Amino acid sequence: MPPFTFDTSSPIRRREWPLPRCFAGSDEALVRTTLPLEEVELPPGRILHESGEPFDFVYWLHSGLVSLLLVMPDGSTVGAALIGADGVVDGSAALGSEIALRRASVHLPVRATRVPVAPLFAFAAEHAEVRRWLVRYNDALIARIQQSVACNALHDVQTRLCGWLSSARDHARTDVLPVTQEFLSQLLGVRRTTITLLARQLRSAGVISYSRGIVTITDPDALERLACCCRAMVREQTVHLLGDEAPPELVLDPALTPSETPGGLPIRRS
């Protein structure tokens, strides 16, 4: 999967991208005339909101990658979840949430449809199918964050690193990820020297290559096998909650299941 780039000098585009999945059962003309939808392109590093800030917009991603980060009092951060294509950032705002509990930061260039919170809240209140979809998606996101808590407590750094890289690849739909070792150390809550050692081991095994802040996944199947069982569990939970409306990259691969061995590494079934 090749990387993608685009001109982000103008954040708002006037073309019409497909409607977000939550409107699948709604009249398209009604949605477009009722809601002030904006198609935006956002560069890496853009902060959509900080923890503790009120929500301004809800974003539906068409491509790219957004990191949800927990911010500690000393300013350090820990990764909570990734949101990629077909995902929603701040969907809980349309259900009544007012204050962000996590920082939302653009990690890979984002194409998205966004809408101000107030009109979307009113629309969801009047259209039960939209509200139900947002509730299910929010439940799936909470399940993903809860799984990350268990992962951080129970799994070693190597399996967590491989799991994050595999998830980032799935969400961003590219093998080329602009991530630094410093970022990964902050994300996983470990020292940079630990990430350096693990990255060298993965490179020696032919799983990844890296240079100047770019990680290229050269053997995604091997990376998947080295990841912890949390990825398969998150996929199962997401499909259970969203069914056919689950983002494509999170649909459970039937060949990938959590093993029953201690450590719970995923195994491939032939």
mmCIF file of C-alpha atoms in Angstrom:
data_model
loop_
_atom_site.group_PDB
_atom_site.id
_atom_site.type_symbol
_atom_site.label_atom_id
_atom_site.label_comp_id
_atom_site.label_asym_id
_atom_site.label_seq_id
_atom_site.Cartn_x
_atom_site.Cartn_y
_atom_site.Cartn_z
ATOM 1 C CA MET A 1 0.000 0.000 0.000
ATOM 2 C CA PRO A 2 1.698 3.250 -1.106
ATOM 3 C CA PRO A 3 1.640 6.449 0.964
ATOM 4 C CA PHE A 4 -0.595 9.290 -0.113
ATOM 5 C CA THR A 5 -0.051 13.041 -0.099
ATOM 6 C CA PHE A 6 -2.057 16.076 -1.065
ATOM 7 C CA ASP A 7 -1.954 19.860 -0.911
ATOM 8 C CA THR A 8 -3.186 21.056 2.482
ATOM 9 C CA SER A 9 -2.657 24.775 1.866
ATOM 10 C CA SER A 10 -6.437 25.250 1.761
ATOM 11 C CA PRO A 11 -8.216 23.230 4.474
ATOM 12 C CA ILE A 12 -11.730 23.356 3.006
ATOM 13 C CA ARG A 13 -12.620 21.786 -0.333
ATOM 14 C CA ARG A 14 -15.912 22.378 -2.156
ATOM 15 C CA ARG A 15 -16.380 18.947 -3.719
ATOM 16 C CA GLU A 16 -18.817 16.465 -2.238
ATOM 17 C CA TRP A 17 -17.388 13.239 -0.847
ATOM 18 C CA PRO A 18 -19.636 10.290 0.031
ATOM 19 C CA LEU A 19 -21.879 10.768 3.032
ATOM 20 C CA PRO A 20 -20.615 9.276 6.311
ATOM 21 C CA ARG A 21 -21.850 5.799 7.191
ATOM 22 C CA CYS A 22 -24.176 6.995 9.938
ATOM 23 C CA PHE A 23 -26.382 8.598 7.258
ATOM 24 C CA ALA A 24 -26.700 5.408 5.195
ATOM 25 C CA GLY A 25 -30.407 5.128 5.999
ATOM 26 C CA SER A 26 -31.145 8.840 5.566
ATOM 27 C CA ASP A 27 -32.232 10.825 2.532
ATOM 28 C CA GLU A 28 -29.022 12.234 1.046
ATOM 29 C CA ALA A 29 -30.629 15.453 -0.177
ATOM 30 C CA LEU A 30 -32.128 16.047 3.276
ATOM 31 C CA VAL A 31 -28.772 15.493 4.977
ATOM 32 C CA ARG A 32 -26.890 17.816 2.631
ATOM 33 C CA THR A 33 -29.487 20.595 2.850
ATOM 34 C CA THR A 34 -30.028 20.303 6.620
ATOM 35 C CA LEU A 35 -26.468 19.927 7.871
ATOM 36 C CA PRO A 36 -23.595 22.343 7.110
ATOM 37 C CA LEU A 37 -21.200 19.614 5.935
ATOM 38 C CA GLU A 38 -17.645 20.681 5.102
ATOM 39 C CA GLU A 39 -15.063 18.606 3.254
ATOM 40 C CA VAL A 40 -11.676 19.323 4.825
ATOM 41 C CA GLU A 41 -8.068 18.232 4.314
ATOM 42 C CA LEU A 42 -5.886 18.463 7.404
ATOM 43 C CA PRO A 43 -2.096 18.098 7.687
ATOM 44 C CA PRO A 44 -0.130 15.999 10.194
ATOM 45 C CA GLY A 45 0.302 17.752 13.513
ATOM 46 C CA ARG A 46 -3.072 19.514 13.428
ATOM 47 C CA ILE A 47 -4.757 19.311 16.839
ATOM 48 C CA LEU A 48 -8.498 18.833 16.442
ATOM 49 C CA HIS A 49 -8.986 19.522 20.136
ATOM 50 C CA GLU A 50 -7.129 19.314 23.424
ATOM 51 C CA SER A 51 -8.225 17.341 26.466
ATOM 52 C CA GLY A 52 -10.614 19.468 28.507
ATOM 53 C CA GLU A 53 -11.751 21.633 25.598
ATOM 54 C CA PRO A 54 -15.366 21.817 24.374
ATOM 55 C CA PHE A 55 -16.190 20.049 21.124
ATOM 56 C CA ASP A 56 -16.593 22.217 18.020
ATOM 57 C CA PHE A 57 -16.983 19.662 15.229
ATOM 58 C CA VAL A 58 -17.574 15.986 14.584
ATOM 59 C CA TYR A 59 -15.234 14.539 11.928
ATOM 60 C CA TRP A 60 -15.839 11.543 9.643
ATOM 61 C CA LEU A 61 -12.573 10.378 8.123
ATOM 62 C CA HIS A 62 -12.366 9.333 4.472
ATOM 63 C CA SER A 63 -8.598 8.734 4.694
ATOM 64 C CA GLY A 64 -5.684 9.445 6.997
ATOM 65 C CA LEU A 65 -5.068 8.746 10.660
ATOM 66 C CA VAL A 66 -5.964 10.499 13.918
ATOM 67 C CA SER A 67 -4.439 9.566 17.277
ATOM 68 C CA LEU A 68 -6.436 9.875 20.488
ATOM 69 C CA LEU A 69 -4.006 10.621 23.301
ATOM 70 C CA LEU A 70 -4.353 10.759 27.069
ATOM 71 C CA VAL A 71 -2.486 13.799 28.388
ATOM 72 C CA MET A 72 -0.815 13.578 31.802
ATOM 73 C CA PRO A 73 -0.376 16.561 34.183
ATOM 74 C CA ASP A 74 3.323 16.797 33.245
ATOM 75 C CA GLY A 75 2.431 17.040 29.546
ATOM 76 C CA SER A 76 3.422 13.489 28.630
ATOM 77 C CA THR A 77 0.996 11.493 26.497
ATOM 78 C CA VAL A 78 -0.131 7.880 26.158
ATOM 79 C CA GLY A 79 -1.954 6.484 23.149
ATOM 80 C CA ALA A 80 -5.609 5.576 23.718
ATOM 81 C CA ALA A 81 -6.873 4.706 20.221
ATOM 82 C CA LEU A 82 -6.396 5.216 16.497
ATOM 83 C CA ILE A 83 -9.107 6.396 14.125
ATOM 84 C CA GLY A 84 -8.727 5.873 10.396
ATOM 85 C CA ALA A 85 -10.801 5.777 7.230
ATOM 86 C CA ASP A 86 -14.559 5.475 7.865
ATOM 87 C CA GLY A 87 -13.993 6.292 11.538
ATOM 88 C CA VAL A 88 -15.518 9.139 13.555
ATOM 89 C CA VAL A 89 -13.726 11.658 15.756
ATOM 90 C CA ASP A 90 -15.845 13.148 18.565
ATOM 91 C CA GLY A 91 -19.061 11.365 17.649
ATOM 92 C CA SER A 92 -20.036 11.398 21.335
ATOM 93 C CA ALA A 93 -20.561 15.164 21.015
ATOM 94 C CA ALA A 94 -23.639 14.467 18.889
ATOM 95 C CA LEU A 95 -24.985 12.396 21.785
ATOM 96 C CA GLY A 96 -24.621 15.141 24.378
ATOM 97 C CA SER A 97 -20.972 15.009 25.494
ATOM 98 C CA GLU A 98 -19.599 18.526 25.891
ATOM 99 C CA ILE A 99 -15.938 18.258 26.926
ATOM 100 C CA ALA A 100 -13.133 16.258 25.293
ATOM 101 C CA LEU A 101 -11.417 13.727 27.545
ATOM 102 C CA ARG A 102 -8.534 13.113 25.132
ATOM 103 C CA ARG A 103 -6.380 15.045 22.688
ATOM 104 C CA ALA A 104 -7.188 14.327 19.042
ATOM 105 C CA SER A 105 -4.156 14.841 16.810
ATOM 106 C CA VAL A 106 -3.803 14.297 13.059
ATOM 107 C CA HIS A 107 -1.012 11.803 12.470
ATOM 108 C CA LEU A 108 -1.304 11.095 8.732
ATOM 109 C CA PRO A 109 -2.881 13.574 6.257
ATOM 110 C CA VAL A 110 -6.632 13.512 6.753
ATOM 111 C CA ARG A 111 -9.504 13.897 4.325
ATOM 112 C CA ALA A 112 -12.711 14.274 6.300
ATOM 113 C CA THR A 113 -16.260 15.538 6.360
ATOM 114 C CA ARG A 114 -16.987 17.654 9.403
ATOM 115 C CA VAL A 115 -20.120 19.253 10.829
ATOM 116 C CA PRO A 116 -20.612 21.604 13.800
ATOM 117 C CA VAL A 117 -21.838 19.844 16.927
ATOM 118 C CA ALA A 118 -25.095 21.758 17.528
ATOM 119 C CA PRO A 119 -26.863 21.010 14.206
ATOM 120 C CA LEU A 120 -25.697 17.389 14.264
ATOM 121 C CA PHE A 121 -27.001 16.976 17.829
ATOM 122 C CA ALA A 122 -30.399 18.299 16.705
ATOM 123 C CA PHE A 123 -30.405 16.075 13.593
ATOM 124 C CA ALA A 124 -29.530 12.953 15.607
ATOM 125 C CA ALA A 125 -32.284 13.757 18.105
ATOM 126 C CA GLU A 126 -34.828 13.732 15.264
ATOM 127 C CA HIS A 127 -33.449 10.722 13.353
ATOM 128 C CA ALA A 128 -33.260 7.598 15.501
ATOM 129 C CA GLU A 129 -31.214 5.573 12.992
ATOM 130 C CA VAL A 130 -28.426 8.177 13.017
ATOM 131 C CA ARG A 131 -28.411 8.329 16.801
ATOM 132 C CA ARG A 132 -28.341 4.523 17.094
ATOM 133 C CA TRP A 133 -25.346 4.327 14.749
ATOM 134 C CA LEU A 134 -23.466 6.957 16.744
ATOM 135 C CA VAL A 135 -24.226 5.139 20.011
ATOM 136 C CA ARG A 136 -22.936 1.837 18.595
ATOM 137 C CA TYR A 137 -19.814 3.464 17.193
ATOM 138 C CA ASN A 138 -19.119 5.199 20.507
ATOM 139 C CA ASP A 139 -19.534 1.868 22.317
ATOM 140 C CA ALA A 140 -17.022 0.301 19.905
ATOM 141 C CA LEU A 141 -14.553 3.123 20.549
ATOM 142 C CA ILE A 142 -14.909 2.759 24.322
ATOM 143 C CA ALA A 143 -14.325 -0.993 23.980
ATOM 144 C CA ARG A 144 -11.168 -0.273 21.985
ATOM 145 C CA ILE A 145 -9.869 2.112 24.659
ATOM 146 C CA GLN A 146 -10.674 -0.371 27.427
ATOM 147 C CA GLN A 147 -8.789 -3.068 25.541
ATOM 148 C CA SER A 148 -5.758 -0.777 25.327
ATOM 149 C CA VAL A 149 -5.780 -0.526 29.145
ATOM 150 C CA ALA A 150 -5.604 -4.313 29.440
ATOM 151 C CA CYS A 151 -2.963 -4.441 26.710
ATOM 152 C CA ASN A 152 -0.720 -1.931 28.480
ATOM 153 C CA ALA A 153 -1.002 -3.883 31.732
ATOM 154 C CA LEU A 154 -0.611 -7.443 30.445
ATOM 155 C CA HIS A 155 1.462 -7.481 27.256
ATOM 156 C CA ASP A 156 5.141 -6.868 26.671
ATOM 157 C CA VAL A 157 6.458 -3.902 24.728
ATOM 158 C CA GLN A 158 7.316 -5.855 21.572
ATOM 159 C CA THR A 159 3.802 -7.235 21.084
ATOM 160 C CA ARG A 160 2.298 -3.813 21.849
ATOM 161 C CA LEU A 161 4.628 -2.119 19.353
ATOM 162 C CA CYS A 162 3.790 -4.651 16.651
ATOM 163 C CA GLY A 163 0.106 -4.292 17.437
ATOM 164 C CA TRP A 164 0.236 -0.507 17.137
ATOM 165 C CA LEU A 165 2.117 -0.629 13.825
ATOM 166 C CA SER A 166 -0.322 -3.207 12.436
ATOM 167 C CA SER A 167 -3.302 -1.133 13.556
ATOM 168 C CA ALA A 168 -1.820 2.042 12.099
ATOM 169 C CA ARG A 169 -1.296 0.219 8.792
ATOM 170 C CA ASP A 170 -4.901 -1.002 8.767
ATOM 171 C CA HIS A 171 -6.422 2.356 9.650
ATOM 172 C CA ALA A 172 -4.207 4.435 7.347
ATOM 173 C CA ARG A 173 -4.222 1.848 4.529
ATOM 174 C CA THR A 174 -0.542 2.337 3.824
ATOM 175 C CA ASP A 175 2.684 0.464 4.604
ATOM 176 C CA VAL A 176 4.646 3.708 5.018
ATOM 177 C CA LEU A 177 4.139 5.380 8.391
ATOM 178 C CA PRO A 178 5.777 8.688 9.401
ATOM 179 C CA VAL A 179 6.542 7.875 13.033
ATOM 180 C CA THR A 180 9.629 8.627 15.078
ATOM 181 C CA GLN A 181 11.071 6.445 17.798
ATOM 182 C CA GLU A 182 10.488 9.312 20.235
ATOM 183 C CA PHE A 183 6.784 9.346 19.355
ATOM 184 C CA LEU A 184 6.513 5.562 19.749
ATOM 185 C CA SER A 185 8.248 5.677 23.135
ATOM 186 C CA GLN A 186 5.776 8.314 24.361
ATOM 187 C CA LEU A 187 2.843 6.441 22.884
ATOM 188 C CA LEU A 188 3.776 3.154 24.567
ATOM 189 C CA GLY A 189 5.068 4.711 27.789
ATOM 190 C CA VAL A 190 8.608 3.306 27.577
ATOM 191 C CA ARG A 191 12.131 4.653 27.133
ATOM 192 C CA ARG A 192 13.329 5.529 23.669
ATOM 193 C CA THR A 193 16.232 3.096 23.982
ATOM 194 C CA THR A 194 13.701 0.269 24.318
ATOM 195 C CA ILE A 195 12.021 1.265 21.050
ATOM 196 C CA THR A 196 15.420 1.574 19.356
ATOM 197 C CA LEU A 197 16.352 -1.976 20.378
ATOM 198 C CA LEU A 198 13.017 -3.443 19.292
ATOM 199 C CA ALA A 199 13.065 -1.581 15.968
ATOM 200 C CA ARG A 200 16.516 -2.987 15.221
ATOM 201 C CA GLN A 201 15.306 -6.504 15.982
ATOM 202 C CA LEU A 202 12.279 -6.100 13.715
ATOM 203 C CA ARG A 203 14.460 -4.696 10.951
ATOM 204 C CA SER A 204 16.935 -7.564 11.264
ATOM 205 C CA ALA A 205 14.028 -10.004 10.977
ATOM 206 C CA GLY A 206 12.862 -8.305 7.779
ATOM 207 C CA VAL A 207 9.574 -7.152 9.311
ATOM 208 C CA ILE A 208 10.123 -3.394 8.985
ATOM 209 C CA SER A 209 12.631 -0.896 7.678
ATOM 210 C CA TYR A 210 13.074 2.644 8.922
ATOM 211 C CA SER A 211 14.952 5.853 8.261
ATOM 212 C CA ARG A 212 14.534 9.522 9.204
ATOM 213 C CA GLY A 213 11.257 9.139 11.018
ATOM 214 C CA ILE A 214 9.654 6.829 8.451
ATOM 215 C CA VAL A 215 8.736 3.228 9.269
ATOM 216 C CA THR A 216 8.009 0.977 6.289
ATOM 217 C CA ILE A 217 6.261 -2.308 6.982
ATOM 218 C CA THR A 218 7.961 -4.842 4.725
ATOM 219 C CA ASP A 219 6.322 -8.034 6.028
ATOM 220 C CA PRO A 220 2.819 -7.236 7.317
ATOM 221 C CA ASP A 221 1.939 -10.898 7.909
ATOM 222 C CA ALA A 222 4.949 -11.381 10.175
ATOM 223 C CA LEU A 223 4.129 -8.144 11.988
ATOM 224 C CA GLU A 224 0.569 -9.367 12.542
ATOM 225 C CA ARG A 225 1.802 -12.645 13.983
ATOM 226 C CA LEU A 226 4.024 -10.786 16.442
ATOM 227 C CA ALA A 227 1.194 -8.529 17.638
ATOM 228 C CA CYS A 228 -0.803 -9.343 20.745
ATOM 229 C CA CYS A 229 -4.283 -10.865 20.794
ATOM 230 C CA CYS A 230 -5.895 -7.475 21.438
ATOM 231 C CA ARG A 231 -6.186 -6.729 17.715
ATOM 232 C CA ALA A 232 -8.365 -9.776 17.101
ATOM 233 C CA MET A 233 -10.450 -9.016 20.184
ATOM 234 C CA VAL A 234 -11.024 -5.409 19.090
ATOM 235 C CA ARG A 235 -12.061 -6.604 15.644
ATOM 236 C CA GLU A 236 -14.550 -9.055 17.137
ATOM 237 C CA GLN A 237 -16.025 -6.390 19.417
ATOM 238 C CA THR A 238 -16.312 -3.877 16.577
ATOM 239 C CA VAL A 239 -18.049 -6.302 14.235
ATOM 240 C CA HIS A 240 -20.379 -7.401 17.050
ATOM 241 C CA LEU A 241 -21.417 -3.786 17.696
ATOM 242 C CA LEU A 242 -21.482 -2.409 14.147
ATOM 243 C CA GLY A 243 -22.055 -5.481 11.981
ATOM 244 C CA ASP A 244 -22.032 -4.654 8.271
ATOM 245 C CA GLU A 245 -21.431 -0.993 9.124
ATOM 246 C CA ALA A 246 -18.034 -1.679 10.708
ATOM 247 C CA PRO A 247 -15.101 0.138 9.052
ATOM 248 C CA PRO A 248 -13.644 -2.240 6.423
ATOM 249 C CA GLU A 249 -10.174 -2.362 7.985
ATOM 250 C CA LEU A 250 -11.666 -3.597 11.264
ATOM 251 C CA VAL A 251 -13.674 -6.473 9.824
ATOM 252 C CA LEU A 252 -12.456 -9.642 11.490
ATOM 253 C CA ASP A 253 -10.045 -11.697 9.421
ATOM 254 C CA PRO A 254 -11.385 -15.250 9.887
ATOM 255 C CA ALA A 255 -7.832 -16.576 9.587
ATOM 256 C CA LEU A 256 -6.760 -14.582 12.657
ATOM 257 C CA THR A 257 -7.898 -15.632 16.109
ATOM 258 C CA PRO A 258 -6.460 -15.205 19.613
ATOM 259 C CA SER A 259 -4.474 -18.267 20.602
ATOM 260 C CA GLU A 260 -5.226 -20.106 23.806
ATOM 261 C CA THR A 261 -1.588 -20.201 24.797
ATOM 262 C CA PRO A 262 -0.139 -18.024 27.578
ATOM 263 C CA GLY A 263 0.709 -14.663 26.079
ATOM 264 C CA GLY A 264 -2.205 -14.862 23.660
ATOM 265 C CA LEU A 265 -0.349 -14.248 20.410
ATOM 266 C CA PRO A 266 -2.519 -14.326 17.284
ATOM 267 C CA ILE A 267 -2.005 -17.380 15.112
ATOM 268 C CA ARG A 268 -2.838 -17.944 11.453
ATOM 269 C CA ARG A 269 -5.183 -20.767 10.542
ATOM 270 C CA SER A 270 -4.559 -22.429 7.209
#
